[in-house]
Amino acid sequence: MGMIRDSYGRLTNYLRISITDRCNFRCLYCMPPEGVPLLPREEILSYEEIIQVVKTAIGLGITRFKITGGEPLVRSGIIDFLKTLVQTPGVQWVSLTTNGLLLQKYASQLIDSGINSINVSLNSLKADTFARLSGGVDGLNDVRAGIDALLNCGYKNIKINTVVVNGYNDDEIPDLARLTITQPIALRFIEYMSCGNWQEKSSGWTISARELISQIGRLGRLSPASAGQLGQGPARYYQLQGAKGVIGFITAVSQPFCVTCNRLRLTADGQLKSCLLSTDTVDLKPIISSNPQLADAFIRAAMLKPGVHHNEELTTMSRIGG
Ligand code: SAM
Ligand code: SF4
């Protein structure tokens, strides 16, 4: 098996795959209220084409995969796709990121598919704030029921993602953090990243992890989590004394983690992106059936990875998968 090191010597072993640009939410921080122009369906990679790309990636030492969107659970056939992905020789880790609206329906099938981790977005515990952040979707009860369904099945690898948006959910940090006391979950606070010029009003939306840590510290002793509780991603984890779960911080804004960046991104229409915030992409569609050409494209995309991210492209996360 090969191995890709980028031009800064970083190992590339992780691929985030957006399987659809469609979404049943319009999150304030992700897309404009009217939504974004959708890709024509024929431009979206089929599941077979994605598996083809995955097989090439495995040959290059990329063995960890995240399935994202848009909202991945709105694409039909997702469960069978996940099963195929999990069973593809060489795949070591598969996780899914979902907004959770359809999670209750899919919880047991997702667990049965054998994926290693399920990340659920939950930005608020208040119905009105939840709806303001999700672009008007009254989905709090459904998302919580989805998370409970996973917990009731005894599922252990649940991550909850909270994008903190100053002026919206910043008053709920302690309440959200408290969920980790009784539940075996990893709750991750994500710093809001400005990603589109439609977000004129967004200055001041980001709250740094440092500020959040000091707020949460008032709940009790917060210590760095032990090694066994650390994930492989960019989150730094802490634990409240006596808690069943852990609290993570993803600090793309206040402390970028580019020096350890190990990932590439595949958009729903087959663009391999070198960096979340870069316009440098390699189009896989014309070469999708050629393993050698795909392999070459992966190496080119890795070499395009910048040392540190620049806000070159203002775009919507739903196109790229976050
Ligand atoms: N629809 C799914 C969801 O929301 O979980 C998956 C796709 S979403 C684009 C992937 C991740 O990107 C989510 O955790 C979401 O909260 C995060 N995200 C989207 N826009 C963001 C922003 N402006 N700043 C920080 N995180 C963002
Ligand atoms: Fe949809 Fe996820 Fe973007 Fe929200 S963050 S609009 S749920 S893709």
mmCIF file of N, CA, C and O in Angstrom, residues 162 164 169-178 189 207 212 215-216 219:
data_model
loop_
_atom_site.group_PDB
_atom_site.id
_atom_site.type_symbol
_atom_site.label_atom_id
_atom_site.label_comp_id
_atom_site.label_asym_id
_atom_site.label_seq_id
_atom_site.Cartn_x
_atom_site.Cartn_y
_atom_site.Cartn_z
ATOM 1 N N THR A 162 -21.641 21.150 17.889
ATOM 2 C CA THR A 162 -22.355 22.403 18.124
ATOM 3 C C THR A 162 -21.542 23.551 17.541
ATOM 4 O O THR A 162 -20.419 23.804 17.992
ATOM 5 N N VAL A 164 -20.939 27.218 17.579
ATOM 6 C CA VAL A 164 -21.316 28.297 18.509
ATOM 7 C C VAL A 164 -21.420 29.600 17.727
ATOM 8 O O VAL A 164 -20.463 29.998 17.051
ATOM 9 N N ASN A 169 -26.669 31.037 20.208
ATOM 10 C CA ASN A 169 -26.671 29.937 21.179
ATOM 11 C C ASN A 169 -25.563 30.054 22.227
ATOM 12 O O ASN A 169 -25.299 29.105 22.951
ATOM 13 N N ASP A 170 -24.915 31.226 22.287
ATOM 14 C CA ASP A 170 -23.800 31.374 23.229
ATOM 15 C C ASP A 170 -24.257 31.287 24.683
ATOM 16 O O ASP A 170 -23.468 30.970 25.564
ATOM 17 N N ASP A 171 -25.547 31.515 24.932
ATOM 18 C CA ASP A 171 -26.048 31.431 26.312
ATOM 19 C C ASP A 171 -26.301 29.982 26.738
ATOM 20 O O ASP A 171 -26.675 29.731 27.879
ATOM 21 N N GLU A 172 -26.115 29.031 25.827
ATOM 22 C CA GLU A 172 -26.442 27.637 26.157
ATOM 23 C C GLU A 172 -25.217 26.752 26.343
ATOM 24 O O GLU A 172 -25.351 25.529 26.453
ATOM 25 N N ILE A 173 -24.046 27.371 26.338
ATOM 26 C CA ILE A 173 -22.811 26.560 26.404
ATOM 27 C C ILE A 173 -22.815 25.660 27.653
ATOM 28 O O ILE A 173 -22.607 24.440 27.532
ATOM 29 N N PRO A 174 -23.092 26.221 28.851
ATOM 30 C CA PRO A 174 -23.069 25.336 30.019
ATOM 31 C C PRO A 174 -24.119 24.221 29.931
ATOM 32 O O PRO A 174 -23.835 23.075 30.281
ATOM 33 N N ASP A 175 -25.319 24.539 29.431
ATOM 34 C CA ASP A 175 -26.370 23.506 29.346
ATOM 35 C C ASP A 175 -25.966 22.386 28.386
ATOM 36 O O ASP A 175 -26.207 21.203 28.657
ATOM 37 N N LEU A 176 -25.368 22.773 27.276
ATOM 38 C CA LEU A 176 -24.930 21.746 26.322
ATOM 39 C C LEU A 176 -23.786 20.928 26.929
ATOM 40 O O LEU A 176 -23.782 19.694 26.852
ATOM 41 N N ALA A 177 -22.841 21.614 27.564
ATOM 42 C CA ALA A 177 -21.696 20.915 28.166
ATOM 43 C C ALA A 177 -22.171 19.917 29.232
ATOM 44 O O ALA A 177 -21.617 18.820 29.360
ATOM 45 N N ARG A 178 -23.224 20.304 29.941
ATOM 46 C CA ARG A 178 -23.746 19.439 31.008
ATOM 47 C C ARG A 178 -24.268 18.092 30.485
ATOM 48 O O ARG A 178 -24.333 17.124 31.233
ATOM 49 N N PHE A 189 -17.611 21.636 20.563
ATOM 50 C CA PHE A 189 -17.955 23.006 20.220
ATOM 51 C C PHE A 189 -17.073 23.426 19.044
ATOM 52 O O PHE A 189 -15.843 23.324 19.114
ATOM 53 N N ILE A 207 -16.946 32.769 18.649
ATOM 54 C CA ILE A 207 -16.472 32.870 20.041
ATOM 55 C C ILE A 207 -15.331 31.877 20.168
ATOM 56 O O ILE A 207 -15.464 30.718 19.747
ATOM 57 N N LEU A 212 -15.006 29.751 25.710
ATOM 58 C CA LEU A 212 -15.941 28.674 26.058
ATOM 59 C C LEU A 212 -15.399 27.858 27.226
ATOM 60 O O LEU A 212 -16.133 27.497 28.150
ATOM 61 N N GLN A 215 -16.023 29.538 30.418
ATOM 62 C CA GLN A 215 -17.435 29.424 30.854
ATOM 63 C C GLN A 215 -17.734 28.035 31.425
ATOM 64 O O GLN A 215 -18.384 27.892 32.451
ATOM 65 N N ILE A 216 -17.228 27.001 30.727
ATOM 66 C CA ILE A 216 -17.544 25.631 31.141
ATOM 67 C C ILE A 216 -16.825 25.292 32.452
ATOM 68 O O ILE A 216 -17.350 24.548 33.294
ATOM 69 N N LEU A 219 -18.599 25.147 35.668
ATOM 70 C CA LEU A 219 -19.490 24.019 36.032
ATOM 71 C C LEU A 219 -18.805 23.020 36.951
ATOM 72 O O LEU A 219 -19.457 22.212 37.600
#
